[in-house]
mmCIF file of C-alpha atoms in Angstrom:
data_model
loop_
_atom_site.group_PDB
_atom_site.id
_atom_site.type_symbol
_atom_site.label_atom_id
_atom_site.label_comp_id
_atom_site.label_asym_id
_atom_site.label_seq_id
_atom_site.Cartn_x
_atom_site.Cartn_y
_atom_site.Cartn_z
ATOM 1 C CA MET Y 236 103.127 28.551 -20.948
ATOM 2 C CA SER Y 237 100.343 26.671 -22.699
ATOM 3 C CA LYS Y 238 98.347 28.156 -25.528
ATOM 4 C CA ASN Y 239 95.294 28.284 -23.241
ATOM 5 C CA SER Y 240 97.190 30.230 -20.550
ATOM 6 C CA LYS Y 241 98.532 32.635 -23.145
ATOM 7 C CA LYS Y 242 95.011 33.203 -24.478
ATOM 8 C CA GLN Y 243 93.654 33.852 -20.981
ATOM 9 C CA ALA Y 244 96.478 36.330 -20.278
ATOM 10 C CA ALA Y 245 95.834 38.094 -23.575
ATOM 11 C CA ASP Y 246 92.109 38.253 -22.810
ATOM 12 C CA ARG Y 247 92.781 39.754 -19.360
ATOM 13 C CA LYS Y 248 95.122 42.320 -20.867
ATOM 14 C CA ALA Y 249 92.527 43.211 -23.484
ATOM 15 C CA ARG Y 250 89.841 43.636 -20.826
ATOM 16 C CA VAL Y 251 92.141 45.806 -18.700
ATOM 17 C CA GLU Y 252 92.956 47.968 -21.730
ATOM 18 C CA ALA Y 253 89.253 48.261 -22.554
ATOM 19 C CA MET Y 254 88.475 49.276 -18.984
ATOM 20 C CA ARG Y 255 91.240 51.876 -19.059
ATOM 21 C CA ARG Y 256 89.956 53.290 -22.350
ATOM 22 C CA ALA Y 257 86.410 53.414 -20.949
ATOM 23 C CA GLU Y 258 87.643 55.152 -17.772
ATOM 24 C CA LYS Y 259 89.591 57.725 -19.802
ATOM 25 C CA SER Y 260 86.514 58.297 -21.957
ATOM 26 C CA ARG Y 261 84.389 58.867 -18.842
ATOM 27 C CA GLU Y 262 86.984 61.262 -17.449
ATOM 28 C CA ARG Y 263 86.980 63.234 -20.705
ATOM 29 C CA ARG Y 264 83.164 63.394 -20.696
ATOM 30 C CA ASN Y 265 83.126 64.490 -17.046
ATOM 31 C CA ARG Y 266 85.705 67.208 -17.759
ATOM 32 C CA ILE Y 267 83.689 68.444 -20.716
ATOM 33 C CA ILE Y 268 80.496 68.454 -18.640
ATOM 34 C CA THR Y 269 82.240 70.222 -15.745
ATOM 35 C CA VAL Y 270 83.757 72.858 -18.020
ATOM 36 C CA THR Y 271 80.433 73.377 -19.798
ATOM 37 C CA ILE Y 272 78.481 73.749 -16.548
ATOM 38 C CA SER Y 273 81.135 76.070 -15.099
ATOM 39 C CA THR Y 274 81.054 78.193 -18.248
ATOM 40 C CA VAL Y 275 77.267 78.430 -18.094
ATOM 41 C CA ILE Y 276 77.365 79.350 -14.385
ATOM 42 C CA VAL Y 277 80.071 81.988 -14.878
ATOM 43 C CA ALA Y 278 78.230 83.423 -17.867
ATOM 44 C CA GLY Y 279 75.039 83.518 -15.827
ATOM 45 C CA LEU Y 280 76.759 85.234 -12.911
ATOM 46 C CA ILE Y 281 78.348 87.779 -15.228
ATOM 47 C CA GLY Y 282 75.002 88.380 -16.917
ATOM 48 C CA TRP Y 283 73.212 88.740 -13.580
ATOM 49 C CA GLY Y 284 75.940 90.999 -12.226
ATOM 50 C CA THR Y 285 75.755 93.195 -15.302
ATOM 51 C CA TYR Y 286 71.962 93.340 -15.017
ATOM 52 C CA ALA Y 287 72.090 94.109 -11.282
ATOM 53 C CA ILE Y 288 74.661 96.877 -11.752
ATOM 54 C CA SER Y 289 72.738 98.324 -14.672
ATOM 55 C CA ASN Y 290 69.486 98.158 -12.710
ATOM 56 C CA ALA Y 291 71.108 99.795 -9.655
ATOM 57 C CA ASN Y 292 72.598 102.544 -11.809
ATOM 58 C CA GLN Y 293 69.260 103.101 -13.510
ATOM 59 C CA LYS Y 294 67.548 103.335 -10.114
ATOM 60 C CA LYS Y 295 70.133 105.869 -8.916
ATOM 61 C CA GLU Y 296 69.639 107.906 -12.080
ATOM 62 C CA GLN Y 297 65.869 107.843 -11.600
ATOM 63 C CA GLN Y 298 66.252 108.912 -7.968
ATOM 64 C CA ALA Y 299 68.630 111.701 -8.978
ATOM 65 C CA ALA Y 300 66.198 112.851 -11.636
ATOM 66 C CA THR Y 301 63.349 112.777 -9.119
ATOM 67 C CA ALA Y 302 65.419 114.716 -6.585
ATOM 68 C CA ALA Y 303 66.332 117.339 -9.167
ATOM 69 C CA LYS Y 304 62.723 118.146 -9.991
ATOM 70 C CA PRO Y 305 61.006 120.912 -8.023
ATOM 71 C CA ILE Y 306 58.135 119.715 -5.844
ATOM 72 C CA SER Y 307 54.872 121.486 -6.536
ATOM 73 C CA GLY Y 308 53.495 123.228 -3.453
ATOM 74 C CA GLU Y 309 56.682 122.859 -1.418
ATOM 75 C CA LYS Y 310 57.551 125.611 1.062
ATOM 76 C CA THR Y 311 61.165 126.488 1.801
ATOM 77 C CA TRP Y 312 63.003 128.540 4.412
ATOM 78 C CA ASP Y 313 66.481 130.009 4.348
ATOM 79 C CA ALA Y 314 68.596 127.369 6.104
ATOM 80 C CA GLY Y 315 71.127 130.019 7.053
ATOM 81 C CA LYS Y 316 68.530 131.760 9.204
ATOM 82 C CA LEU Y 317 67.442 128.614 11.049
ATOM 83 C CA GLY Y 318 69.152 128.386 14.427
ATOM 84 C CA ARG Y 319 71.019 125.224 15.363
ATOM 85 C CA ASN Y 320 71.725 125.776 19.050
ATOM 86 C CA HIS Y 321 71.058 123.086 21.631
ATOM 87 C CA VAL Y 322 68.586 124.418 24.170
ATOM 88 C CA GLN Y 323 66.459 123.149 27.026
ATOM 89 C CA GLY Y 324 62.716 123.696 27.269
ATOM 90 C CA LYS Y 325 60.185 124.809 24.677
ATOM 91 C CA VAL Y 326 61.077 126.710 21.503
ATOM 92 C CA ALA Y 327 58.643 129.095 19.772
ATOM 93 C CA TYR Y 328 58.992 128.064 16.128
ATOM 94 C CA PRO Y 329 57.664 130.358 13.391
ATOM 95 C CA MET Y 330 56.169 127.455 11.414
ATOM 96 C CA ASN Y 331 54.096 124.427 12.404
ATOM 97 C CA PRO Y 332 55.374 121.749 12.274
ATOM 98 C CA PRO Y 333 58.847 123.268 12.564
ATOM 99 C CA VAL Y 334 61.426 122.648 9.844
ATOM 100 C CA GLY Y 335 64.503 123.785 11.732
ATOM 101 C CA GLY Y 336 65.806 126.068 14.438
ATOM 102 C CA ASP Y 337 67.223 125.692 17.918
ATOM 103 C CA HIS Y 338 66.411 122.301 19.379
ATOM 104 C CA ASN Y 339 66.830 119.832 22.201
ATOM 105 C CA PRO Y 340 70.246 118.165 22.533
ATOM 106 C CA VAL Y 341 68.579 114.745 22.123
ATOM 107 C CA TRP Y 342 67.102 113.815 18.759
ATOM 108 C CA MET Y 343 63.929 111.809 18.262
ATOM 109 C CA THR Y 344 64.820 108.280 17.151
ATOM 110 C CA CYS Y 345 64.107 108.351 13.433
ATOM 111 C CA ASN Y 346 65.028 104.937 12.078
ATOM 112 C CA GLY Y 347 61.666 104.461 10.378
ATOM 113 C CA ASN Y 348 59.852 105.017 13.672
ATOM 114 C CA VAL Y 349 56.070 105.421 13.735
ATOM 115 C CA TYR Y 350 54.838 107.128 16.917
ATOM 116 C CA THR Y 351 51.172 106.931 17.888
ATOM 117 C CA LYS Y 352 51.293 110.081 20.017
ATOM 118 C CA ALA Y 353 52.596 113.568 19.323
ATOM 119 C CA VAL Y 354 56.336 113.968 19.842
ATOM 120 C CA PRO Y 355 58.175 117.050 21.158
ATOM 121 C CA ASN Y 356 58.971 119.500 18.384
ATOM 122 C CA GLU Y 357 62.373 120.240 19.857
ATOM 123 C CA ASN Y 358 63.492 116.600 19.595
ATOM 124 C CA ALA Y 359 62.005 116.089 16.142
ATOM 125 C CA VAL Y 360 63.813 119.177 14.815
ATOM 126 C CA HIS Y 361 67.080 117.636 15.960
ATOM 127 C CA SER Y 362 66.156 114.597 13.837
ATOM 128 C CA LEU Y 363 65.687 116.892 10.833
ATOM 129 C CA GLU Y 364 69.176 118.242 11.442
ATOM 130 C CA HIS Y 365 70.431 114.661 11.011
ATOM 131 C CA GLY Y 366 68.736 114.383 7.616
ATOM 132 C CA ALA Y 367 65.438 112.798 8.624
ATOM 133 C CA VAL Y 368 62.041 113.479 7.080
ATOM 134 C CA TRP Y 369 59.256 113.911 9.622
ATOM 135 C CA VAL Y 370 55.736 112.933 8.535
ATOM 136 C CA THR Y 371 52.854 114.294 10.588
ATOM 137 C CA TYR Y 372 49.089 114.114 10.186
ATOM 138 C CA ASN Y 373 45.972 115.544 11.823
ATOM 139 C CA GLY Y 374 42.455 114.238 12.399
ATOM 140 C CA LYS Y 375 41.436 114.790 8.758
ATOM 141 C CA ALA Y 376 43.729 111.964 7.607
ATOM 142 C CA THR Y 377 41.901 108.680 6.997
ATOM 143 C CA GLN Y 378 42.905 105.489 8.775
ATOM 144 C CA ALA Y 379 43.813 104.008 5.395
ATOM 145 C CA ASP Y 380 46.156 106.909 4.668
ATOM 146 C CA VAL Y 381 47.737 106.664 8.107
ATOM 147 C CA LYS Y 382 48.391 102.940 7.553
ATOM 148 C CA THR Y 383 49.819 103.542 4.071
ATOM 149 C CA LEU Y 384 52.171 106.183 5.420
ATOM 150 C CA ALA Y 385 53.174 104.023 8.381
ATOM 151 C CA ASP Y 386 54.003 101.104 6.093
ATOM 152 C CA ARG Y 387 56.151 103.396 3.959
ATOM 153 C CA ILE Y 388 57.940 104.976 6.908
ATOM 154 C CA THR Y 389 58.797 101.717 8.670
ATOM 155 C CA LYS Y 390 60.712 100.676 5.547
ATOM 156 C CA THR Y 391 62.641 103.942 5.296
ATOM 157 C CA PRO Y 392 65.582 104.732 7.597
ATOM 158 C CA TYR Y 393 65.989 108.410 8.552
ATOM 159 C CA THR Y 394 62.257 108.989 8.821
ATOM 160 C CA LEU Y 395 59.742 109.308 11.623
ATOM 161 C CA MET Y 396 55.997 109.741 11.786
ATOM 162 C CA SER Y 397 53.624 111.073 14.434
ATOM 163 C CA PRO Y 398 50.181 112.685 14.807
ATOM 164 C CA ASP Y 399 49.912 116.466 15.180
ATOM 165 C CA SER Y 400 46.450 117.828 15.876
ATOM 166 C CA THR Y 401 47.707 121.417 15.734
ATOM 167 C CA GLN Y 402 48.849 121.476 12.100
ATOM 168 C CA SER Y 403 46.638 122.873 9.352
ATOM 169 C CA GLY Y 404 47.565 120.416 6.585
ATOM 170 C CA THR Y 405 46.067 116.917 6.553
ATOM 171 C CA ILE Y 406 49.450 115.286 5.969
ATOM 172 C CA THR Y 407 52.689 117.228 6.274
ATOM 173 C CA LEU Y 408 56.217 116.181 5.360
ATOM 174 C CA SER Y 409 59.044 118.207 6.888
ATOM 175 C CA ALA Y 410 62.795 118.241 6.247
ATOM 176 C CA TRP Y 411 65.353 120.815 7.369
ATOM 177 C CA GLY Y 412 64.187 124.023 5.681
ATOM 178 C CA HIS Y 413 61.564 122.287 3.527
ATOM 179 C CA GLN Y 414 57.917 121.341 3.972
ATOM 180 C CA LEU Y 415 55.045 119.928 1.941
ATOM 181 C CA SER Y 416 51.375 119.408 2.808
ATOM 182 C CA VAL Y 417 49.154 116.948 0.932
ATOM 183 C CA ASN Y 418 45.620 115.657 1.366
ATOM 184 C CA THR Y 419 46.189 111.940 0.765
ATOM 185 C CA ALA Y 420 48.985 109.393 1.097
ATOM 186 C CA ALA Y 421 48.491 108.506 -2.581
ATOM 187 C CA ASP Y 422 49.797 111.909 -3.669
ATOM 188 C CA PRO Y 423 52.945 111.174 -5.770
ATOM 189 C CA ARG Y 424 54.675 114.121 -4.133
ATOM 190 C CA VAL Y 425 54.985 112.064 -0.929
ATOM 191 C CA ASP Y 426 57.489 109.679 -2.534
ATOM 192 C CA GLN Y 427 59.124 112.581 -4.348
ATOM 193 C CA PHE Y 428 59.684 114.440 -1.071
ATOM 194 C CA LEU Y 429 61.064 111.352 0.669
ATOM 195 C CA THR Y 430 63.373 110.555 -2.233
ATOM 196 C CA LYS Y 431 64.649 114.101 -2.361
ATOM 197 C CA TYR Y 432 65.130 114.882 1.323
ATOM 198 C CA VAL Y 433 65.879 111.670 3.255
ATOM 199 C CA GLN Y 434 69.575 112.331 3.934
ATOM 200 C CA GLY Y 435 69.287 114.909 1.170
ATOM 201 C CA PRO Y 436 71.525 117.847 0.315
ATOM 202 C CA GLN Y 437 69.703 120.061 2.827
ATOM 203 C CA THR Y 438 71.013 117.954 5.739
ATOM 204 C CA PRO Y 439 73.140 120.060 8.130
ATOM 205 C CA GLU Y 440 74.731 116.956 9.684
ATOM 206 C CA PRO Y 441 74.792 114.216 7.014
ATOM 207 C CA GLY Y 442 75.460 110.747 8.389
ATOM 208 C CA ALA Y 443 74.614 111.668 11.979
ATOM 209 C CA ALA Y 444 72.760 108.937 13.872
ATOM 210 C CA CYS Y 445 69.009 108.461 13.751
ATOM 211 C CA THR Y 446 69.108 105.666 16.320
ATOM 212 C CA GLY Y 447 69.721 105.868 20.039
ATOM 213 C CA GLY Y 448 67.685 109.011 20.594
ATOM 214 C CA LEU Y 449 64.469 109.708 22.463
ATOM 215 C CA THR Y 450 61.652 107.228 21.932
ATOM 216 C CA ALA Y 451 57.945 107.398 22.697
ATOM 217 C CA SER Y 452 54.833 105.254 22.194
#
């Protein structure tokens, strides 16, 4: 082999070696970048997960604290004295709106339903038995308050809302054995009552359905 051929072969070998070293260097950089990005992502996910869990736990603690507080102005009835028989026809309830007692076999659908007309007491009471909160209002409630309540109810499963011209309170919230009347939707006791009694400890049949019942306009 001539000196020129040997030099060309040596040059090719040197270039190949240089290309291999450059490729290995790129691979090392890519691995470092990949590991760094993965570490940052994992750390971020862990941090977010920790924050989310902490935030959820804090929210549960706040809800528990809210539920534990007595609600000013709330009326209560002995749940043991409230009938739970399924009956047909009208029931003469001792309170208005009723907070329990014998009721229709079919519950009022209470999956955040807002009814524009009065609903039968007997069906609504069955909803209370399932752990729903029933919000009613009379003609003294402002349109703004009605809208505020409706917006709140539609976002809250195990609730229903309807007008009731026969009640004395402007706005009334009823759960099984519990009732509260307020003058405005802005009253903080509204959220307190909902937090405490939507599927609350007073529920005779916790977990029972609030869908698939009677519906109305």
